[in-house]
PDB file of C-alpha atoms in Angstrom:
ATOM      1  CA  MET A   1     -18.072 -13.024 -23.113  1.00  0.00           C
ATOM      2  CA  PRO A   2     -17.874 -11.330 -19.596  1.00  0.00           C
ATOM      3  CA  ASP A   3     -15.585 -12.500 -16.631  1.00  0.00           C
ATOM      4  CA  TYR A   4     -18.090 -12.978 -13.751  1.00  0.00           C
ATOM      5  CA  LYS A   5     -15.625 -13.981 -11.253  1.00  0.00           C
ATOM      6  CA  ARG A   6     -13.310 -10.618 -12.158  1.00  0.00           C
ATOM      7  CA  MET A   7     -16.359  -8.513 -11.909  1.00  0.00           C
ATOM      8  CA  ALA A   8     -17.377 -10.235  -8.291  1.00  0.00           C
ATOM      9  CA  GLY A   9     -13.955  -9.864  -6.978  1.00  0.00           C
ATOM     10  CA  GLU A  10     -14.000  -5.980  -7.905  1.00  0.00           C
ATOM     11  CA  GLN A  11     -17.466  -5.796  -6.366  1.00  0.00           C
ATOM     12  CA  GLN A  12     -16.528  -7.709  -3.474  1.00  0.00           C
ATOM     13  CA  GLU A  13     -13.283  -5.246  -3.075  1.00  0.00           C
ATOM     14  CA  SER A  14     -15.447  -2.070  -4.096  1.00  0.00           C
ATOM     15  CA  GLN A  15     -18.003  -2.864  -1.291  1.00  0.00           C
ATOM     16  CA  VAL A  16     -15.115  -3.311   1.250  1.00  0.00           C
ATOM     17  CA  SER A  17     -13.721   0.174   0.528  1.00  0.00           C
ATOM     18  CA  TYR A  18     -16.859   1.350   0.844  1.00  0.00           C
ATOM     19  CA  PHE A  19     -17.467   0.589   4.652  1.00  0.00           C
ATOM     20  CA  LEU A  20     -13.502   1.328   5.365  1.00  0.00           C
ATOM     21  CA  LYS A  21     -14.025   5.332   3.849  1.00  0.00           C
ATOM     22  CA  ARG A  22     -17.353   5.439   5.406  1.00  0.00           C
ATOM     23  CA  TYR A  23     -16.661   4.779   9.069  1.00  0.00           C
ATOM     24  CA  PHE A  24     -12.831   5.193   9.445  1.00  0.00           C
ATOM     25  CA  GLY A  25     -12.190   8.002   6.253  1.00  0.00           C
ATOM     26  CA  SER A  26     -12.564  11.091   8.367  1.00  0.00           C
ATOM     27  CA  ASN A  27     -11.268   9.144  11.807  1.00  0.00           C
ATOM     28  CA  GLU A  28      -8.133  11.381  12.644  1.00  0.00           C
ATOM     29  CA  SER A  29      -7.049   7.759  14.145  1.00  0.00           C
ATOM     30  CA  TYR A  30      -6.584   5.873  10.749  1.00  0.00           C
ATOM     31  CA  ARG A  31      -5.730   6.129   7.092  1.00  0.00           C
ATOM     32  CA  ILE A  32      -7.164   4.196   4.331  1.00  0.00           C
ATOM     33  CA  LEU A  33      -5.002   2.503   1.166  1.00  0.00           C
ATOM     34  CA  ASN A  34      -6.430   0.366  -1.289  1.00  0.00           C
ATOM     35  CA  ASN A  35      -5.164  -1.350  -4.246  1.00  0.00           C
ATOM     36  CA  LEU A  36      -1.482  -1.085  -3.385  1.00  0.00           C
ATOM     37  CA  VAL A  37       1.059  -3.162  -5.649  1.00  0.00           C
ATOM     38  CA  ILE A  38       4.606  -3.145  -3.804  1.00  0.00           C
ATOM     39  CA  GLU A  39       7.958  -4.320  -5.221  1.00  0.00           C
ATOM     40  CA  VAL A  40      10.375  -5.496  -3.050  1.00  0.00           C
ATOM     41  CA  ASN A  41      13.946  -7.076  -4.548  1.00  0.00           C
ATOM     42  CA  GLY A  42      11.872  -7.968  -7.903  1.00  0.00           C
ATOM     43  CA  PHE A  43       8.895  -9.438  -6.904  1.00  0.00           C
ATOM     44  CA  ASN A  44       5.186  -7.593  -6.568  1.00  0.00           C
ATOM     45  CA  SER A  45       2.600  -7.973  -3.832  1.00  0.00           C
ATOM     46  CA  GLN A  46      -0.677  -6.391  -4.265  1.00  0.00           C
ATOM     47  CA  ILE A  47      -2.802  -4.972  -1.132  1.00  0.00           C
ATOM     48  CA  ASP A  48      -6.295  -4.843  -1.502  1.00  0.00           C
ATOM     49  CA  HIS A  49      -6.834  -2.646   1.782  1.00  0.00           C
ATOM     50  CA  LEU A  50      -4.369  -1.315   3.927  1.00  0.00           C
ATOM     51  CA  ILE A  51      -5.449   0.603   7.366  1.00  0.00           C
ATOM     52  CA  ILE A  52      -2.790   2.448   9.111  1.00  0.00           C
ATOM     53  CA  TYR A  53      -3.553   3.269  12.565  1.00  0.00           C
ATOM     54  CA  LYS A  54      -1.441   4.175  15.821  1.00  0.00           C
ATOM     55  CA  ALA A  55       0.328   1.034  16.770  1.00  0.00           C
ATOM     56  CA  GLY A  56       0.845  -0.199  13.149  1.00  0.00           C
ATOM     57  CA  PHE A  57      -1.168  -1.468  10.093  1.00  0.00           C
ATOM     58  CA  ILE A  58      -3.908  -3.953   9.237  1.00  0.00           C
ATOM     59  CA  VAL A  59      -3.759  -5.854   5.932  1.00  0.00           C
ATOM     60  CA  VAL A  60      -7.213  -6.277   4.673  1.00  0.00           C
ATOM     61  CA  GLU A  61      -7.838  -9.134   2.053  1.00  0.00           C
ATOM     62  CA  SER A  62     -11.503  -9.318   0.390  1.00  0.00           C
ATOM     63  CA  LYS A  63     -12.368 -12.506  -1.359  1.00  0.00           C
ATOM     64  CA  SER A  64     -15.471 -12.763  -3.256  1.00  0.00           C
ATOM     65  CA  ILE A  65     -16.854 -16.158  -2.520  1.00  0.00           C
ATOM     66  CA  GLN A  66     -21.040 -17.083  -2.925  1.00  0.00           C
ATOM     67  CA  GLY A  67     -20.817 -20.767  -1.479  1.00  0.00           C
ATOM     68  CA  SER A  68     -19.344 -22.205   1.337  1.00  0.00           C
ATOM     69  CA  VAL A  69     -15.713 -22.089   2.754  1.00  0.00           C
ATOM     70  CA  ARG A  70     -13.882 -24.769   4.632  1.00  0.00           C
ATOM     71  CA  VAL A  71     -10.234 -24.691   6.061  1.00  0.00           C
ATOM     72  CA  ASN A  72      -8.604 -28.077   7.116  1.00  0.00           C
ATOM     73  CA  SER A  73      -6.192 -28.994   9.941  1.00  0.00           C
ATOM     74  CA  LEU A  74      -3.657 -27.951   7.676  1.00  0.00           C
ATOM     75  CA  GLY A  75      -4.699 -24.847   6.524  1.00  0.00           C
ATOM     76  CA  GLU A  76      -5.610 -25.465   3.038  1.00  0.00           C
ATOM     77  CA  TRP A  77      -8.577 -23.607   1.723  1.00  0.00           C
ATOM     78  CA  GLU A  78     -11.888 -25.021  -0.163  1.00  0.00           C
ATOM     79  CA  ARG A  79     -14.985 -23.422  -1.671  1.00  0.00           C
ATOM     80  CA  SER A  80     -18.037 -25.095  -3.256  1.00  0.00           C
ATOM     81  CA  TYR A  81     -19.406 -24.295  -6.392  1.00  0.00           C
ATOM     82  CA  LYS A  82     -22.619 -25.728  -7.951  1.00  0.00           C
ATOM     83  CA  GLU A  83     -22.094 -28.749  -4.888  1.00  0.00           C
ATOM     84  CA  GLU A  84     -18.746 -29.547  -6.016  1.00  0.00           C
ATOM     85  CA  TRP A  85     -15.624 -28.404  -4.394  1.00  0.00           C
ATOM     86  CA  PHE A  86     -12.636 -26.379  -5.355  1.00  0.00           C
ATOM     87  CA  GLY A  87      -9.164 -25.685  -3.724  1.00  0.00           C
ATOM     88  CA  ILE A  88      -7.963 -21.965  -3.740  1.00  0.00           C
ATOM     89  CA  PRO A  89      -4.987 -20.202  -2.287  1.00  0.00           C
ATOM     90  CA  SER A  90      -5.017 -19.411   1.257  1.00  0.00           C
ATOM     91  CA  PRO A  91      -5.633 -15.464   1.392  1.00  0.00           C
ATOM     92  CA  VAL A  92      -3.914 -15.860   5.107  1.00  0.00           C
ATOM     93  CA  GLN A  93      -1.036 -16.862   3.649  1.00  0.00           C
ATOM     94  CA  GLN A  94      -1.426 -14.444   0.956  1.00  0.00           C
ATOM     95  CA  ALA A  95      -1.387 -11.950   3.436  1.00  0.00           C
ATOM     96  CA  ALA A  96       1.504 -13.226   4.814  1.00  0.00           C
ATOM     97  CA  VAL A  97       3.333 -12.462   2.183  1.00  0.00           C
ATOM     98  CA  GLN A  98       2.054  -8.883   1.815  1.00  0.00           C
ATOM     99  CA  ILE A  99       2.892  -8.384   5.143  1.00  0.00           C
ATOM    100  CA  ASP A 100       6.313  -9.373   4.662  1.00  0.00           C
ATOM    101  CA  ASN A 101       6.784  -6.807   1.468  1.00  0.00           C
ATOM    102  CA  LEU A 102       5.266  -4.329   3.450  1.00  0.00           C
ATOM    103  CA  LYS A 103       7.787  -4.585   6.281  1.00  0.00           C
ATOM    104  CA  ALA A 104      10.954  -4.372   4.061  1.00  0.00           C
ATOM    105  CA  LEU A 105       9.800  -1.469   1.938  1.00  0.00           C
ATOM    106  CA  LEU A 106       9.082   0.649   5.860  1.00  0.00           C
ATOM    107  CA  ALA A 107      11.969  -0.557   7.091  1.00  0.00           C
ATOM    108  CA  GLU A 108      14.010   0.761   4.219  1.00  0.00           C
ATOM    109  CA  ASN A 109      12.691   3.820   4.092  1.00  0.00           C
ATOM    110  CA  SER A 110      12.382   4.028   8.009  1.00  0.00           C
ATOM    111  CA  SER A 111      14.714   6.785   8.248  1.00  0.00           C
ATOM    112  CA  HIS A 112      12.770   9.459   6.400  1.00  0.00           C
ATOM    113  CA  LEU A 113       9.065   8.310   7.305  1.00  0.00           C
ATOM    114  CA  LEU A 114       9.684   8.121  11.735  1.00  0.00           C
ATOM    115  CA  GLY A 115      11.478  10.713  13.877  1.00  0.00           C
ATOM    116  CA  LYS A 116      14.117  10.085  16.462  1.00  0.00           C
ATOM    117  CA  LEU A 117      13.223   9.449  20.209  1.00  0.00           C
ATOM    118  CA  LEU A 118      16.061  10.099  22.941  1.00  0.00           C
ATOM    119  CA  GLY A 119      18.426  10.391  19.487  1.00  0.00           C
ATOM    120  CA  LEU A 120      17.682   7.415  18.279  1.00  0.00           C
ATOM    121  CA  GLN A 121      15.900   6.295  14.786  1.00  0.00           C
ATOM    122  CA  GLN A 122      12.640   4.471  15.345  1.00  0.00           C
ATOM    123  CA  SER A 123      12.143   1.633  13.583  1.00  0.00           C
ATOM    124  CA  PHE A 124       9.181  -0.328  12.164  1.00  0.00           C
ATOM    125  CA  GLY A 125      10.362  -3.654  14.271  1.00  0.00           C
ATOM    126  CA  LEU A 126       8.117  -3.410  17.178  1.00  0.00           C
ATOM    127  CA  ARG A 127       4.600  -2.365  15.265  1.00  0.00           C
ATOM    128  CA  GLN A 128       1.694  -4.495  14.804  1.00  0.00           C
ATOM    129  CA  TYR A 129       0.850  -6.101  11.568  1.00  0.00           C
ATOM    130  CA  LYS A 130      -2.349  -7.701  11.504  1.00  0.00           C
ATOM    131  CA  THR A 131      -4.456  -9.767   8.924  1.00  0.00           C
ATOM    132  CA  VAL A 132      -8.319  -9.735   8.431  1.00  0.00           C
ATOM    133  CA  ILE A 133      -9.537 -11.559   5.600  1.00  0.00           C
ATOM    134  CA  ALA A 134     -13.387  -9.819   4.277  1.00  0.00           C
ATOM    135  CA  ILE A 135     -15.453 -12.504   2.633  1.00  0.00           C
ATOM    136  CA  SER A 136     -18.366 -11.957   0.662  1.00  0.00           C
ATOM    137  CA  SER A 137     -21.683 -11.804   3.507  1.00  0.00           C
ATOM    138  CA  SER A 138     -23.578 -14.284   1.332  1.00  0.00           C
ATOM    139  CA  ALA A 139     -20.861 -17.109   1.912  1.00  0.00           C
ATOM    140  CA  ARG A 140     -21.313 -19.865   4.088  1.00  0.00           C
ATOM    141  CA  LEU A 141     -18.862 -20.456   6.737  1.00  0.00           C
ATOM    142  CA  ASP A 142     -18.144 -23.581   8.558  1.00  0.00           C
ATOM    143  CA  ARG A 143     -16.748 -22.140  11.802  1.00  0.00           C
ATOM    144  CA  ASP A 144     -16.647 -25.195  13.634  1.00  0.00           C
ATOM    145  CA  ASN A 145     -14.213 -27.066  11.722  1.00  0.00           C
ATOM    146  CA  ILE A 146     -12.069 -24.293  10.844  1.00  0.00           C
ATOM    147  CA  PRO A 147      -8.768 -23.899  12.998  1.00  0.00           C
ATOM    148  CA  SER A 148      -9.020 -21.845  15.463  1.00  0.00           C
ATOM    149  CA  ASP A 149      -5.831 -19.527  14.649  1.00  0.00           C
ATOM    150  CA  ILE A 150      -7.603 -19.152  11.081  1.00  0.00           C
ATOM    151  CA  SER A 151     -10.688 -18.664  12.274  1.00  0.00           C
ATOM    152  CA  GLN A 152      -9.615 -15.573  13.926  1.00  0.00           C
ATOM    153  CA  HIS A 153      -8.644 -13.373  10.891  1.00  0.00           C
ATOM    154  CA  ILE A 154     -11.870 -14.309   8.913  1.00  0.00           C
ATOM    155  CA  VAL A 155     -14.963 -12.026   8.818  1.00  0.00           C
ATOM    156  CA  LYS A 156     -17.749 -11.380   6.421  1.00  0.00           C
ATOM    157  CA  THR A 157     -17.825  -8.020   5.173  1.00  0.00           C
ATOM    158  CA  GLU A 158     -20.989  -7.062   7.247  1.00  0.00           C
ATOM    159  CA  PHE A 159     -18.925  -7.260  10.305  1.00  0.00           C
ATOM    160  CA  LEU A 160     -15.782  -5.879   8.940  1.00  0.00           C
ATOM    161  CA  VAL A 161     -16.456  -2.267  10.551  1.00  0.00           C
ATOM    162  CA  ASP A 162     -16.334  -4.137  13.810  1.00  0.00           C
ATOM    163  CA  LYS A 163     -13.555  -6.241  13.568  1.00  0.00           C
ATOM    164  CA  ILE A 164     -11.273  -3.256  12.895  1.00  0.00           C
ATOM    165  CA  LYS A 165     -12.523  -1.429  15.902  1.00  0.00           C
ATOM    166  CA  ASP A 166     -11.938  -4.439  17.886  1.00  0.00           C
ATOM    167  CA  LEU A 167      -8.068  -4.871  16.463  1.00  0.00           C
ATOM    168  CA  THR A 168      -7.189  -0.809  17.447  1.00  0.00           C
ATOM    169  CA  GLN A 169      -9.518  -0.314  20.258  1.00  0.00           C
ATOM    170  CA  ALA A 170      -6.690  -0.554  22.778  1.00  0.00           C
ATOM    171  CA  ALA A 171      -3.884   1.134  20.129  1.00  0.00           C
ATOM    172  CA  ASN A 172      -6.393   3.840  20.248  1.00  0.00           C
ATOM    173  CA  SER A 173      -7.054   4.303  23.774  1.00  0.00           C
ATOM    174  CA  ALA A 174      -5.098   7.189  25.363  1.00  0.00           C
ATOM    175  CA  LEU A 175      -4.556   5.342  28.723  1.00  0.00           C
ATOM    176  CA  LYS A 176      -3.874   1.895  27.051  1.00  0.00           C
ATOM    177  CA  SER A 177      -1.617   3.479  24.782  1.00  0.00           C
ATOM    178  CA  PHE A 178       0.338   4.678  27.770  1.00  0.00           C
ATOM    179  CA  VAL A 179       0.888   2.118  29.588  1.00  0.00           C
ATOM    180  CA  LYS A 180       1.675  -0.440  26.667  1.00  0.00           C
ATOM    181  CA  THR A 181       5.597  -0.967  25.828  1.00  0.00           C
ATOM    182  CA  GLU A 182       4.719  -0.633  21.882  1.00  0.00           C
ATOM    183  CA  PRO A 183       5.514   2.342  20.042  1.00  0.00           C
ATOM    184  CA  ARG A 184       2.606   4.145  18.413  1.00  0.00           C
ATOM    185  CA  PHE A 185       2.785   6.750  15.597  1.00  0.00           C
ATOM    186  CA  THR A 186       2.686  10.193  15.879  1.00  0.00           C
ATOM    187  CA  ALA A 187       0.004  12.208  13.614  1.00  0.00           C
ATOM    188  CA  ASP A 188       2.985  13.643  11.509  1.00  0.00           C
ATOM    189  CA  GLU A 189       4.464  10.029  11.346  1.00  0.00           C
ATOM    190  CA  MET A 190       1.072   8.747   9.804  1.00  0.00           C
ATOM    191  CA  ASP A 191       0.710  11.504   7.505  1.00  0.00           C
ATOM    192  CA  ARG A 192       4.432  10.771   6.142  1.00  0.00           C
ATOM    193  CA  ILE A 193       3.808   7.025   5.773  1.00  0.00           C
ATOM    194  CA  TYR A 194       0.189   7.644   4.338  1.00  0.00           C
ATOM    195  CA  ALA A 195       2.104   9.949   1.869  1.00  0.00           C
ATOM    196  CA  PHE A 196       5.002   7.579   1.169  1.00  0.00           C
ATOM    197  CA  LEU A 197       2.583   4.475   0.597  1.00  0.00           C
ATOM    198  CA  LYS A 198      -0.036   6.285  -1.825  1.00  0.00           C
ATOM    199  CA  THR A 199       2.537   6.659  -4.354  1.00  0.00           C
ATOM    200  CA  TYR A 200       2.283   2.844  -4.845  1.00  0.00           C
ATOM    201  CA  GLN A 201      -1.614   2.864  -4.976  1.00  0.00           C
ATOM    202  CA  GLN A 202      -2.869   2.070  -8.331  1.00  0.00           C
ATOM    203  CA  SER A 203      -5.449   3.415 -10.341  1.00  0.00           C
ATOM    204  CA  GLY A 204      -8.817   1.539 -10.384  1.00  0.00           C
ATOM    205  CA  GLU A 205      -9.326   1.960 -14.122  1.00  0.00           C
ATOM    206  CA  PRO A 206      -7.759  -0.508 -16.345  1.00  0.00           C
ATOM    207  CA  ALA A 207      -4.943   1.020 -18.237  1.00  0.00           C
ATOM    208  CA  LEU A 208      -6.478   1.272 -21.823  1.00  0.00           C
ATOM    209  CA  LYS A 209      -9.109   3.501 -20.502  1.00  0.00           C
ATOM    210  CA  ARG A 210      -6.750   5.803 -18.502  1.00  0.00           C
ATOM    211  CA  GLU A 211      -6.668   9.360 -20.064  1.00  0.00           C
ATOM    212  CA  THR A 212      -3.301  10.081 -21.298  1.00  0.00           C
ATOM    213  CA  LYS A 213      -2.371  13.752 -21.167  1.00  0.00           C
ATOM    214  CA  GLN A 214       0.425  15.734 -23.196  1.00  0.00           C
ATOM    215  CA  ALA A 215       2.630  18.136 -20.958  1.00  0.00           C
ATOM    216  CA  VAL A 216       1.975  21.375 -21.832  1.00  0.00           C
ATOM    217  CA  THR A 217       5.437  22.575 -22.314  1.00  0.00           C
ATOM    218  CA  ALA A 218       8.762  21.363 -23.036  1.00  0.00           C
ATOM    219  CA  THR A 219      10.282  21.821 -19.271  1.00  0.00           C
ATOM    220  CA  GLU A 220       7.420  20.040 -18.281  1.00  0.00           C
ATOM    221  CA  THR A 221       8.742  16.493 -20.006  1.00  0.00           C
ATOM    222  CA  PRO A 222      11.821  14.968 -18.969  1.00  0.00           C
ATOM    223  CA  GLU A 223      14.664  13.900 -21.331  1.00  0.00           C
ATOM    224  CA  ALA A 224      15.703  10.179 -21.705  1.00  0.00           C
ATOM    225  CA  THR A 225      19.533  10.095 -22.488  1.00  0.00           C
ATOM    226  CA  SER A 226      20.498   7.215 -24.716  1.00  0.00           C
ATOM    227  CA  GLN A 227      21.303   5.138 -21.890  1.00  0.00           C
ATOM    228  CA  GLY A 228      17.267   5.067 -21.361  1.00  0.00           C
ATOM    229  CA  LEU A 229      17.443   7.129 -18.157  1.00  0.00           C
ATOM    230  CA  VAL A 230      15.367  10.215 -17.437  1.00  0.00           C
ATOM    231  CA  THR A 231      17.462  13.275 -16.377  1.00  0.00           C
ATOM    232  CA  VAL A 232      16.094  16.245 -14.056  1.00  0.00           C
ATOM    233  CA  SER A 233      17.315  19.180 -13.335  1.00  0.00           C
ATOM    234  CA  CYS A 234      17.076  22.030 -10.510  1.00  0.00           C
ATOM    235  CA  LYS A 235      14.629  24.455 -10.805  1.00  0.00           C
ATOM    236  CA  LYS A 236      16.835  27.280  -9.704  1.00  0.00           C
ATOM    237  CA  CYS A 237      20.061  26.577 -11.028  1.00  0.00           C
ATOM    238  CA  GLY A 238      19.730  23.904 -13.492  1.00  0.00           C
ATOM    239  CA  GLU A 239      22.223  21.488 -12.325  1.00  0.00           C
ATOM    240  CA  THR A 240      21.717  18.059 -13.210  1.00  0.00           C
ATOM    241  CA  GLU A 241      24.401  16.139 -11.564  1.00  0.00           C
ATOM    242  CA  ALA A 242      24.656  17.561  -7.720  1.00  0.00           C
ATOM    243  CA  LEU A 243      21.166  15.917  -7.241  1.00  0.00           C
ATOM    244  CA  SER A 244      20.522  13.611  -4.493  1.00  0.00           C
ATOM    245  CA  ALA A 245      16.760  11.940  -4.530  1.00  0.00           C
ATOM    246  CA  GLN A 246      15.338  12.803  -0.897  1.00  0.00           C
ATOM    247  CA  TYR A 247      11.666  12.300   0.597  1.00  0.00           C
ATOM    248  CA  GLY A 248       9.283  14.625   2.145  1.00  0.00           C
ATOM    249  CA  ARG A 249       5.725  15.504   3.540  1.00  0.00           C
ATOM    250  CA  PHE A 250       4.836  16.122  -0.222  1.00  0.00           C
ATOM    251  CA  GLY A 251       6.558  13.350  -1.557  1.00  0.00           C
ATOM    252  CA  TYR A 252       9.822  12.673  -3.664  1.00  0.00           C
ATOM    253  CA  TYR A 253      12.238  15.560  -4.360  1.00  0.00           C
ATOM    254  CA  VAL A 254      15.941  15.874  -5.477  1.00  0.00           C
ATOM    255  CA  GLN A 255      18.161  18.287  -3.365  1.00  0.00           C
ATOM    256  CA  CYS A 256      20.551  20.136  -5.279  1.00  0.00           C
ATOM    257  CA  ALA A 257      24.225  20.378  -3.732  1.00  0.00           C
ATOM    258  CA  LYS A 258      24.760  23.683  -5.290  1.00  0.00           C
ATOM    259  CA  CYS A 259      22.281  25.670  -4.152  1.00  0.00           C
ATOM    260  CA  SER A 260      20.148  23.709  -1.844  1.00  0.00           C
ATOM    261  CA  THR A 261      16.783  23.575  -3.735  1.00  0.00           C
ATOM    262  CA  ASN A 262      14.175  21.252  -3.635  1.00  0.00           C
ATOM    263  CA  THR A 263      12.427  20.044  -6.936  1.00  0.00           C
ATOM    264  CA  ALA A 264       9.602  17.731  -6.803  1.00  0.00           C
ATOM    265  CA  LEU A 265      10.778  14.477  -8.682  1.00  0.00           C
ATOM    266  CA  LYS A 266       7.354  14.149 -10.594  1.00  0.00           C
ATOM    267  CA  HIS A 267       7.561  14.097 -14.321  1.00  0.00           C
ATOM    268  CA  ALA A 268       5.891  13.045 -17.562  1.00  0.00           C
ATOM    269  CA  CYS A 269       6.076   9.956 -19.290  1.00  0.00           C
ATOM    270  CA  PRO A 270       9.249  10.026 -21.807  1.00  0.00           C
ATOM    271  CA  ALA A 271       7.383   7.345 -23.944  1.00  0.00           C
ATOM    272  CA  CYS A 272       4.011   8.369 -24.549  1.00  0.00           C
ATOM    273  CA  GLY A 273       3.980  12.096 -22.959  1.00  0.00           C
ATOM    274  CA  SER A 274       1.395  11.508 -20.161  1.00  0.00           C
ATOM    275  CA  VAL A 275       1.606  13.167 -16.766  1.00  0.00           C
ATOM    276  CA  SER A 276      -0.103  10.105 -14.959  1.00  0.00           C
ATOM    277  CA  THR A 277       2.764   9.041 -13.661  1.00  0.00           C
ATOM    278  CA  LYS A 278       4.344   8.167 -10.187  1.00  0.00           C
ATOM    279  CA  THR A 279       7.885   8.307  -8.631  1.00  0.00           C
ATOM    280  CA  ARG A 280       9.101   5.013  -6.589  1.00  0.00           C
ATOM    281  CA  LYS A 281      12.104   4.275  -4.951  1.00  0.00           C
ATOM    282  CA  SER A 282      14.184   0.329  -5.185  1.00  0.00           C
ATOM    283  CA  LYS A 283      16.978   0.516  -3.048  1.00  0.00           C
ATOM    284  CA  ALA A 284      19.222   3.394  -4.340  1.00  0.00           C
ATOM    285  CA  ASP A 285      17.281   3.394  -7.497  1.00  0.00           C
ATOM    286  CA  MET A 286      14.570   5.932  -8.688  1.00  0.00           C
ATOM    287  CA  TYR A 287      12.026   4.786 -11.292  1.00  0.00           C
ATOM    288  CA  LEU A 288       9.416   6.741 -13.153  1.00  0.00           C
ATOM    289  CA  ASP A 289       6.124   4.603 -13.473  1.00  0.00           C
ATOM    290  CA  CYS A 290       3.850   5.707 -16.093  1.00  0.00           C
ATOM    291  CA  GLN A 291       0.064   4.276 -15.089  1.00  0.00           C
ATOM    292  CA  SER A 292      -0.671   5.194 -19.059  1.00  0.00           C
ATOM    293  CA  CYS A 293       1.028   2.987 -21.177  1.00  0.00           C
ATOM    294  CA  ASP A 294       2.739   0.788 -18.276  1.00  0.00           C
ATOM    295  CA  THR A 295       6.557   1.658 -18.784  1.00  0.00           C
ATOM    296  CA  SER A 296       9.028   2.162 -15.987  1.00  0.00           C
ATOM    297  CA  THR A 297      11.876   4.184 -16.644  1.00  0.00           C
ATOM    298  CA  PRO A 298      14.691   4.807 -14.447  1.00  0.00           C
ATOM    299  CA  PHE A 299      15.682   8.169 -13.334  1.00  0.00           C
ATOM    300  CA  ALA A 300      19.374   9.340 -13.852  1.00  0.00           C
ATOM    301  CA  VAL A 301      19.282  10.830 -10.391  1.00  0.00           C
ATOM    302  CA  LYS A 302      20.091   8.435  -7.527  1.00  0.00           C
ATOM    303  CA  TRP A 303      18.989   8.130  -3.615  1.00  0.00           C
ATOM    304  CA  GLY A 304      20.926   9.767  -0.877  1.00  0.00           C
ATOM    305  CA  VAL A 305      23.394  12.963  -0.658  1.00  0.00           C
ATOM    306  CA  ALA A 306      25.230  13.716  -3.549  1.00  0.00           C
ATOM    307  CA  ALA A 307      28.771  15.642  -3.613  1.00  0.00           C
ATOM    308  CA  SER A 308      29.044  19.272  -4.090  1.00  0.00           C
ATOM    309  CA  SER A 309      30.052  20.302  -7.501  1.00  0.00           C
ATOM    310  CA  SER A 310      32.345  23.632  -7.988  1.00  0.00           C
ATOM    311  CA  LYS A 311      30.288  26.567  -9.335  1.00  0.00           C
TER     312      LYS A 311
END
């Protein structure tokens, strides 16, 4: 039997993605990401849509609701279905957890995502983090009885674009941005943040339908040691130990301490051979996540500066 609830949710997310891409996709003041899964301290959180703009981030939580919505003074949500009311998790609270995890991930990687100002490393602490709950346009909202601090986050999908423009207008105004004391991302910083977070973007296809591609040559397939680690080597000198994982404009790479050569940290899955993989960082550890067989294998290389080995 078809899962109509899941299908409705996917349709709502697809509609929100369409509006964001159509109105902001080619605008240099924005970077748009969809379906991010972020892991922090072993806990995963999924962000339906993320907007990066000059002053910070907007988390957009999509909700497919065909009936009525009401929220009491405690922030508890209910929706109607066939003339009955049912409690649902608060999307505002869900977004708050997502923002907390996003902040933790960005803070952990601020040194290679943000530049320095007057010799001091900038951080993500003073950036703006906003929440928008985009619900189906056909839903009925009892605005008069929804607490104002919650109602301000809720918008029907048809008005989402206007809401995003209102939230980012001051940050995108050159005059107002100059006057305000909050920091602003440079275009290069926005590109680095976008490229970094894109590695956490999940495919919209079910795992069983994703295409599994075999590596063309043996050199493209990483080797797994007896400890289950993926080993990597310098593309120039073949060094396997004096390597350190880094992050740059084009994603993760390893830097060789012997010859100073950079090698992309992107490999095929050691379990199934698929090249549909993503590299991610968790504290000092690096992992290879396969999008085809859903396995996660740690790299032998660690994050940070490696000690130079003798030639």
